Coordinates of C-alpha atoms and ligand atoms in Angstrom, one line a residue:
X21 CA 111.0 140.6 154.2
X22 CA 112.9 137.9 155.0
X23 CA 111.5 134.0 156.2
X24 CA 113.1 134.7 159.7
X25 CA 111.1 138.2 160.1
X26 CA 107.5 137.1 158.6
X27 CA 107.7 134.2 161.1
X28 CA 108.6 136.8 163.7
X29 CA 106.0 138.7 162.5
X30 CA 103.3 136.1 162.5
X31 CA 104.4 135.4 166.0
X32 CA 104.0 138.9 167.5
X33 CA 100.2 138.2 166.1
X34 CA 99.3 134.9 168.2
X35 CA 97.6 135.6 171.0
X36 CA 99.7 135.6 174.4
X37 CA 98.3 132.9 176.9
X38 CA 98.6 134.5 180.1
X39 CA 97.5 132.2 183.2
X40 CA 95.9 134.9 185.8
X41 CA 96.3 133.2 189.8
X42 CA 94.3 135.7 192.0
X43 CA 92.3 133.9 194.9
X44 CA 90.1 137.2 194.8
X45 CA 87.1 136.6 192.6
X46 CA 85.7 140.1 191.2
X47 CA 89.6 141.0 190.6
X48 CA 90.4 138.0 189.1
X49 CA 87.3 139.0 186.9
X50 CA 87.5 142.7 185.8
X51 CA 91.5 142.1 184.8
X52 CA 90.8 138.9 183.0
X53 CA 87.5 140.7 181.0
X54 CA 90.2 143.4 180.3
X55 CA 93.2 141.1 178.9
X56 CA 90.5 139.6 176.8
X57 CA 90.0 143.0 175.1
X58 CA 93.4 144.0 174.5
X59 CA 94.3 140.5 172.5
X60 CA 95.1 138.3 175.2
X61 CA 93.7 134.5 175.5
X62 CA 93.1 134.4 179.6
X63 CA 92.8 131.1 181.9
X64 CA 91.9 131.8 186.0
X65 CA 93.1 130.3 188.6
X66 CA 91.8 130.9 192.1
X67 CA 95.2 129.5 193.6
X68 CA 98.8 128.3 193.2
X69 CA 97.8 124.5 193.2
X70 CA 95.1 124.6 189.9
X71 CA 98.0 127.0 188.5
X72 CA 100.2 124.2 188.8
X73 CA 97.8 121.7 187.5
X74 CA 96.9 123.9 184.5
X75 CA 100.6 124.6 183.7
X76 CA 100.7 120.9 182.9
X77 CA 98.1 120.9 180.3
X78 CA 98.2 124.6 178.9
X79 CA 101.1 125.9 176.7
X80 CA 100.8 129.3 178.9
X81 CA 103.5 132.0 178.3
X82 CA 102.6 134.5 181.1
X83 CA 101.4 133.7 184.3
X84 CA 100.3 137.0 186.6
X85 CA 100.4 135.9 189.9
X86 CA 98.9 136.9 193.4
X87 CA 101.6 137.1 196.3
X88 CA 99.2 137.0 199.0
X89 CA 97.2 134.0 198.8
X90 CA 96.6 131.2 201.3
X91 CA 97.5 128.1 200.9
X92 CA 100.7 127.8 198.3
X93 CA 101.3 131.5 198.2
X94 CA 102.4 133.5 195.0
X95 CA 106.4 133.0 196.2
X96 CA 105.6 129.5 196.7
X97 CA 104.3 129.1 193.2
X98 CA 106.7 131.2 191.6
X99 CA 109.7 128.7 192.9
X100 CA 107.2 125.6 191.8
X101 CA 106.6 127.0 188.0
X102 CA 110.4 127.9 187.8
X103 CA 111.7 124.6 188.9
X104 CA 109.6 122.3 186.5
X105 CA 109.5 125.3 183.2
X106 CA 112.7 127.2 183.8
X107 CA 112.8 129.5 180.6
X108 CA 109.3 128.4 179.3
X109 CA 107.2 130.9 181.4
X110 CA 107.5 133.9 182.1
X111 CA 105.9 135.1 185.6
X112 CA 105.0 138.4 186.7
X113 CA 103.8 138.9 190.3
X114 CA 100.9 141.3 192.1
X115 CA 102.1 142.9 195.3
X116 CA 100.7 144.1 198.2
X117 CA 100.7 148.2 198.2
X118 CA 103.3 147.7 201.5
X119 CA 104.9 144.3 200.3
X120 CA 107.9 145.9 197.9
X121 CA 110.0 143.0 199.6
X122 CA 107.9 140.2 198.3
X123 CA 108.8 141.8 194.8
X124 CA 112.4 141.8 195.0
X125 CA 112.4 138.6 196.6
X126 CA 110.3 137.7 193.8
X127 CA 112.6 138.8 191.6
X128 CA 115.8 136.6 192.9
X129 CA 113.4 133.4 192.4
X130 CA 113.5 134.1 189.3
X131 CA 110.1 136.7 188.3
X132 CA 110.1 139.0 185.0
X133 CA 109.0 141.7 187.1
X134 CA 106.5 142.7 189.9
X135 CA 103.6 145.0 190.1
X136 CA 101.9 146.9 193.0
X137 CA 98.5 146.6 193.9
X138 CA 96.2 148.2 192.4
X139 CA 97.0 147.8 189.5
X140 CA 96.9 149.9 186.6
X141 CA 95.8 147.5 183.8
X142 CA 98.0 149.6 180.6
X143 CA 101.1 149.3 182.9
X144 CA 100.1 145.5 183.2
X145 CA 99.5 144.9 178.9
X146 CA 102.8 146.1 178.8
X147 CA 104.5 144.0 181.4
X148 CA 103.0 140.9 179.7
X149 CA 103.8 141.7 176.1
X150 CA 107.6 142.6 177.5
X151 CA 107.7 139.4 179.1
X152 CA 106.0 137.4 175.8
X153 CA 109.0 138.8 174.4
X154 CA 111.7 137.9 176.4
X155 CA 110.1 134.4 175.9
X156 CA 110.4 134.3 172.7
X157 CA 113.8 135.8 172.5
X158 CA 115.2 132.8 174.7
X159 CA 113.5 130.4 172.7
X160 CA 115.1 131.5 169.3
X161 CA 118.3 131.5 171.1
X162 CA 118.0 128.2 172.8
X163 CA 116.7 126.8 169.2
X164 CA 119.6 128.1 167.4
X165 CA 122.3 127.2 169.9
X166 CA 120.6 123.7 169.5
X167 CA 120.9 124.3 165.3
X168 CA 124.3 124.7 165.9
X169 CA 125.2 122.3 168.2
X170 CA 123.6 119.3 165.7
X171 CA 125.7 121.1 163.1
X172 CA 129.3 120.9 164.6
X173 CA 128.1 117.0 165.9
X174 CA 127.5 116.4 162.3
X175 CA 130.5 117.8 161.4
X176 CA 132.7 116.0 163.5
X177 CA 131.3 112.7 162.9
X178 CA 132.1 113.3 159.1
X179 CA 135.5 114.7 159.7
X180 CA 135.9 111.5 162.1
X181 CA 134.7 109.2 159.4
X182 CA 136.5 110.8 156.3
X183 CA 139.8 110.2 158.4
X184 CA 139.1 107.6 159.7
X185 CA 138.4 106.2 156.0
X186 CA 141.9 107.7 155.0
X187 CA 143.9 105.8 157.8
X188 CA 142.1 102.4 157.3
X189 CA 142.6 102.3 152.8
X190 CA 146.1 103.5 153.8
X191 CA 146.5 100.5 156.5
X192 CA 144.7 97.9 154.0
X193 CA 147.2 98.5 151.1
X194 CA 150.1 97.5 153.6
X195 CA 148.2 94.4 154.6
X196 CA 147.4 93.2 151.3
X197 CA 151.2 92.3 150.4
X198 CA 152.0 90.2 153.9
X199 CA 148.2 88.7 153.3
X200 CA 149.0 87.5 150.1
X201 CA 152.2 85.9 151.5
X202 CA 150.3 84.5 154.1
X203 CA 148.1 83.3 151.6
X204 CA 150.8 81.4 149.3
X205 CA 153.2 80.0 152.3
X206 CA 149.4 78.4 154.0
X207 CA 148.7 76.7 150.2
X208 CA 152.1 75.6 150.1
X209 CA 152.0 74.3 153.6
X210 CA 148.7 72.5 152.7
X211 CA 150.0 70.6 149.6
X212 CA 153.3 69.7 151.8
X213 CA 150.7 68.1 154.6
X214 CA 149.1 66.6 152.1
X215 CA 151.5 64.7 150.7
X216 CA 152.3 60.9 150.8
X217 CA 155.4 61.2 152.4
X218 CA 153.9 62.5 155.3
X219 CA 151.0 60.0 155.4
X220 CA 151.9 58.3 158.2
X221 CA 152.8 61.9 160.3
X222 CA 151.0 61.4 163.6
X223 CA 149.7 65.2 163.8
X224 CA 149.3 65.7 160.3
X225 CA 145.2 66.3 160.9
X226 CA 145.7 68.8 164.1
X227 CA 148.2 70.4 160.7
X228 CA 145.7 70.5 158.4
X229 CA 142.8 71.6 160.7
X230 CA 145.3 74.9 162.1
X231 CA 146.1 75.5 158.1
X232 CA 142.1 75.5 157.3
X233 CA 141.9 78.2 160.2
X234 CA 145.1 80.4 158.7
X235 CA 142.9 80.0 155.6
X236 CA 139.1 81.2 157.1
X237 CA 141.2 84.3 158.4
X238 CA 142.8 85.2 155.3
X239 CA 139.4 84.9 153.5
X240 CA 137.8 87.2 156.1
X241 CA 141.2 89.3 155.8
X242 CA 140.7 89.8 152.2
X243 CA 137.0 90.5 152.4
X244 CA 138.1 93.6 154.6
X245 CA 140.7 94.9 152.2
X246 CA 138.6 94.6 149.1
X247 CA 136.0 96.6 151.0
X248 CA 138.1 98.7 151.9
X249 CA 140.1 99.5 148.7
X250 CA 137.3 98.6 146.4
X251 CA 136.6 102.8 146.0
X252 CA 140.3 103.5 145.8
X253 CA 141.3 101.7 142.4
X254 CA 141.7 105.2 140.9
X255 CA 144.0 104.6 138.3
X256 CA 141.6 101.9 136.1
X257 CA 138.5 103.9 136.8
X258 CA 136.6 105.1 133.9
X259 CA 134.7 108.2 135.2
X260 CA 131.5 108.8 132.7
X261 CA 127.7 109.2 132.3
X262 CA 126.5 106.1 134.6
X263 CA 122.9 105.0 134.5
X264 CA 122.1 104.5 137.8
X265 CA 118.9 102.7 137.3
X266 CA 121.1 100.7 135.0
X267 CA 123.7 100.0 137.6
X268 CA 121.0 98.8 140.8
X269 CA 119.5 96.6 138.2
X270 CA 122.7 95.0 137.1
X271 CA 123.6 94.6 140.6
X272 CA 120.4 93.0 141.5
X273 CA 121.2 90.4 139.1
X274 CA 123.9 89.4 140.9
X275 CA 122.0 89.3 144.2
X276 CA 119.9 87.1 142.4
X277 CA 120.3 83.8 144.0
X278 CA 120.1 85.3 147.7
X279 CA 116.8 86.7 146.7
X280 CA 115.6 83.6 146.0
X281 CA 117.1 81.4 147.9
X282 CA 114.8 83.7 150.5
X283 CA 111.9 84.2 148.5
X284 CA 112.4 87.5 148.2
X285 CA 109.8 89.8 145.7
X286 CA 111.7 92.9 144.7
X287 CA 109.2 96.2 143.7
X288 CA 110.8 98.5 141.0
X289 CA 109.4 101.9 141.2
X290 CA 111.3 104.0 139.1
X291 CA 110.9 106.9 137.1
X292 CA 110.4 106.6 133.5
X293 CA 113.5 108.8 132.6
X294 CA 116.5 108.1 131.9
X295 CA 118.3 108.5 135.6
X296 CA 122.0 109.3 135.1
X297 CA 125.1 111.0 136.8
X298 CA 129.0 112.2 135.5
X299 CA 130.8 109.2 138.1
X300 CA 132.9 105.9 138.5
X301 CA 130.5 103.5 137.9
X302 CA 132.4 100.7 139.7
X303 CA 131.6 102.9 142.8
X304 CA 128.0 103.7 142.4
X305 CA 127.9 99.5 141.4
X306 CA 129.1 99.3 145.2
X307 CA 127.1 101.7 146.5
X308 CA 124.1 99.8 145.3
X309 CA 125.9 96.2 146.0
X310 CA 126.4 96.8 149.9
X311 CA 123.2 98.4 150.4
X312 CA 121.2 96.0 148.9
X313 CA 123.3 92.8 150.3
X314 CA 122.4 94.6 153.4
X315 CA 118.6 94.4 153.0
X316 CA 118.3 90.7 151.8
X317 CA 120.5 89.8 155.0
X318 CA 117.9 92.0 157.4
X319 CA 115.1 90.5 155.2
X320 CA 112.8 87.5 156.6
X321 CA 111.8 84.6 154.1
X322 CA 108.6 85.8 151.7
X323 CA 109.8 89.4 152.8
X324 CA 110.0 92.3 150.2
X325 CA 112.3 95.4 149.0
X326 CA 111.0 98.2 147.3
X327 CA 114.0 99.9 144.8
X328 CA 112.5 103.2 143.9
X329 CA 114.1 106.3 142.1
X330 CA 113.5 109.5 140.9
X331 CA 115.0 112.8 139.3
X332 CA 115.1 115.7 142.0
X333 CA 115.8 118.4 139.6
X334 CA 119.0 117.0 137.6
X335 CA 120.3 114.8 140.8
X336 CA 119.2 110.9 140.9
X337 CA 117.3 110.6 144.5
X338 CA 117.1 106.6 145.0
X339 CA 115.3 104.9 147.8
X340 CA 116.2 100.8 148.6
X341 CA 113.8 99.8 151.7
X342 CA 113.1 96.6 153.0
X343 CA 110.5 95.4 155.8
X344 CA 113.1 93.5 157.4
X345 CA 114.1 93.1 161.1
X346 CA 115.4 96.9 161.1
X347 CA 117.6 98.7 163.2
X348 CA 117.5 99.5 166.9
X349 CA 117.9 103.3 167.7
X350 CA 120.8 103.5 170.1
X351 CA 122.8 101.8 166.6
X352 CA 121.0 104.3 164.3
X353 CA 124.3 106.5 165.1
X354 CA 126.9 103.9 164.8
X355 CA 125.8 101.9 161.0
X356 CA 128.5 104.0 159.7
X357 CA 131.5 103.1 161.7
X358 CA 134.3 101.6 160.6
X359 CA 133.9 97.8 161.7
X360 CA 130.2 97.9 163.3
X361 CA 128.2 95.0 162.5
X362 CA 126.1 93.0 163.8
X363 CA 126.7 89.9 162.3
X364 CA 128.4 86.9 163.3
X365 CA 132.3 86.9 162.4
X366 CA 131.9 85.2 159.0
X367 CA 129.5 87.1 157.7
X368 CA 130.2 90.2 157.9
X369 CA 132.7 93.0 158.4
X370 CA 131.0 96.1 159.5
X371 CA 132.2 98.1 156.1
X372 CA 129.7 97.8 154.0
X373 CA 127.7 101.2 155.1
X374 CA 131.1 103.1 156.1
X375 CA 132.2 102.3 152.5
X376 CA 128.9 103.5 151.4
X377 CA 129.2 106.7 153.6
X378 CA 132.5 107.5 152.2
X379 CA 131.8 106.8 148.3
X380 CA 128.9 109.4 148.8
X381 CA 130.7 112.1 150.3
X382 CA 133.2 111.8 148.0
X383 CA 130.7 112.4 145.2
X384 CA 128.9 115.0 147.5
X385 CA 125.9 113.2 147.8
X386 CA 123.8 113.0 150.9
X387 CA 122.6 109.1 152.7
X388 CA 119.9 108.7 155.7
X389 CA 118.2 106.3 157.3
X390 CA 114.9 105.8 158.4
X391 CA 114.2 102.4 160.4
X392 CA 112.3 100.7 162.6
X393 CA 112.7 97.4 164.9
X394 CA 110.1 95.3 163.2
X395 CA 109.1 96.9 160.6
X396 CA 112.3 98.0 158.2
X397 CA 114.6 100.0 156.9
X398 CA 114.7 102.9 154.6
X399 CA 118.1 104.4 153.0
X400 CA 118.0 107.1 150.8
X401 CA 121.0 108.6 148.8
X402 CA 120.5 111.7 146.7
X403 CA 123.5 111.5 144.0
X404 CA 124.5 115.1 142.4
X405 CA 124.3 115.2 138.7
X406 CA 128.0 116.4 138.5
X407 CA 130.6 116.2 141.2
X408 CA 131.4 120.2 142.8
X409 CA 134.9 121.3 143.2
X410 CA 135.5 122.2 146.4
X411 CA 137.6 125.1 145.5
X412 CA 135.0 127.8 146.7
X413 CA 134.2 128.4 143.5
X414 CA 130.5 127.0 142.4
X415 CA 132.6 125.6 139.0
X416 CA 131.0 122.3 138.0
X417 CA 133.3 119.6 136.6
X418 CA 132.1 117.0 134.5
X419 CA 133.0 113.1 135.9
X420 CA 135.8 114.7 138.6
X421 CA 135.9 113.1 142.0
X422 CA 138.0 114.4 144.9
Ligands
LIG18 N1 118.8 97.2 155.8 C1 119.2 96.9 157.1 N2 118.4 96.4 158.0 C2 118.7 96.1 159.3 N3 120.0 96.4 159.7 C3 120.9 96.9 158.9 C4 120.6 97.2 157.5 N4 121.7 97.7 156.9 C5 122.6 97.7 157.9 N5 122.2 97.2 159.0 C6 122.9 97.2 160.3 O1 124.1 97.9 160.2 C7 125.3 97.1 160.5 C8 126.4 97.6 159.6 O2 126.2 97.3 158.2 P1 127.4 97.2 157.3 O3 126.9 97.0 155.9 O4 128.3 98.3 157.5 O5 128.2 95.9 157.8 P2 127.7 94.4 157.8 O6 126.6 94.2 156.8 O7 127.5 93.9 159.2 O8 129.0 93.7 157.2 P3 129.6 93.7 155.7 O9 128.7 94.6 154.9 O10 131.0 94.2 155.8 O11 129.5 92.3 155.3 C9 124.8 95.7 160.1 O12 125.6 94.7 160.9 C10 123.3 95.7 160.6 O13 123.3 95.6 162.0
LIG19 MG1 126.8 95.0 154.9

């Protein structure tokens, strides 16, 4: 039996709520005694108003429901608890012996079904259980429709972001060679301002203070490009067994400074074992370098990151969290983006985490989040030991990356 059919199966054994609205007491009574012995759970109502006010506290599936009642009659109520619950409940109504109208127009507001008065209960188990099913027939279908819909968003957004990465290495390999002209005609420029032949030019500070900016821009310029094709130096990488653990402590060292300069306490929490994959390790190094830049910068002074790690059957599951400032939901879905930051124009770039993103698909690994304003942040990346070939095949190939 498959997980799908034992839940099924488990859910044709819960007990149907059905909400019973009668304003006539002994009826109410004898068909609520009678549910009750033929594995229903039953709540009364003696009118449409408590059936309203019980709806909003009661996770009922069925309501059975009087037509002729005074006050807010069964029609009434049947329009009310489709408006508000739509495809939540199901309702069947109780008809006058006469009133065949009330159940078809009944029906076009939206009722499973209608029964005359009296009622035969057998004939009314059955309704309810037909209608418990339709119920739970929508439901699956609204969840998976849901389950799909999250899928394709999912899928789009990493399509979006894997060309998106394409276009932008491809555009920061064409800038690099006009940057680095740039770069040369500003020094030269510089050195000719500075000169002593043209000490006693009468703009040569306005010269000097434009050439600084040319400079700033270059260096923000370059800090894009090395981002950007820091992943794609192909040719030089060595692809081998990489230590992660290895690799985030090596980084750390670098970070060093920054963690101190902030008083910074870093918690190591790693598993005892040895914690390697088949990758670039010059990637992985960056992988570890943005994310953790990323948590000192969130971090407050005397603040704290916790680095742990652990082997998930042979893939490396690592954890860097911080209890820093955090991230607001409504940018939850945009930390990946291409050129989203936060951060003032000189200190950062907004490629750090799309860089990130893009290194771990490559190696089909998985990356989330988990933040909160305040509190922290929480990113977890769960390497693969090897690196798949997307061929269709399940071949396994030992230090290849797309
Ligand atoms: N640990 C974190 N805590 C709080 N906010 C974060 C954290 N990591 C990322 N962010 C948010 O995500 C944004 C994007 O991060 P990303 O690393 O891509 O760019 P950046 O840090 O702004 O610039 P760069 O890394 O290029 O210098 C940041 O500006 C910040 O708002
Ligand atoms: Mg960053």
């Amino acid at each position: 039996m498959t997980d799908k059919e034992h839940e099924m199966e488990n859910k044709t054994d819960e007990k149907i709520l059905v909400l019973l609205v009668d304003d006539e007491t002994g009826f109410r009574r004898t068909i609520a005694k009678r549910l009750g012995k033929r594995q229903m759970a039953v709540i009364e109502s003696p009118n449409g108003k408590a059936c309203m006010e019980i709806l909003e506290k009661e996770p009922v599936d069925v309501v059975v429901l009087d037509v002729k009642m005074p006050g807010m009659d069964g029609i009434e109520t049947l329009k009310a608890i489709k408006k508000v619950y739509v495809k939540k409940i199901q309702v069947i109504l109780l008809t006058g012996n006469a009133a065949v109208s009330d159940g078809i127009e009944g029906i076009k507001a939206g009722a499973f079904d209608y029964l005359t008065k009296p009622v035969e209960i057998d004939h009314l188990v059955n309704k309810i259980r037909q209608a418990a099913d339709m119920l739970r027939f929508e439901t699956e279908k609204q969840k998976e429709q849901e389950y799909r819909l999250n899928l394709e968003k999912k899928m789009i957004n990493t399509e979006r972001l894997a060309s998106l990465g394409t276009m932008s290495t491809g555009i920061a390999h064409e800038i690099n060679n006009p940057l680095a002209i740039i770069n040369e005609s500003a020094g030269f420029m510089k050195q000719v301002v500075q000169s002593p032949e043209m000490a006693a030019f009468p703009q040569k500070q306005a010269l000097l203070t434009g050439i600084e900016k040319i400079e700033k821009s270059i260096k923000r310029a370059r800090k894009i490009t090395l981002q950007l094709l820091g992943h794609v130096k192909q040719q030089s990488s060595q692809i081998g067994e990489c230590n992660v653990k290895a690799l985030l402590f090596e980084t750390l060292s670098l970070l060093q400074n920054e963690l101190d300069d902030k008083n910074i306490s870093v918690q190591w929490e790693m598993d005892p074992e040895k914690m390697t994959i088949w990758s670039d390790p010059y990637k992985i190094r960056q992988v570890c370098m943005n994310l953790l830049s990323n948590a000192i910068h969130a971090t407050q002074e005397n603040g704290s990151i916790t680095l742990s790690g652990y082997m998930i059957d042979s893939d490396v599951l690592l954890e860097i969290r911080d209890n820093g400032i955090g991230i607001p939901k409504e940018n939850l879905g945009k930390i990946f983006d291409p050129f989203f930051t936060t951060k003032s124009f000189d200190k950062g770039t907004g490629l750090g985490l799309f860089v990130v993103h893009k290194i771990i698909s490559a190696l089909n690994g998985e990356i989330h989040v988990k933040s909160e304003v305040g509190k922290g942040t929480c990113f977890t990346i769960r390497f693969p030991k090897y690196t798949k070939i997307s061929d269709g095949t399940d071949k396994m190939e030992r230090g290849q990356i797309k």
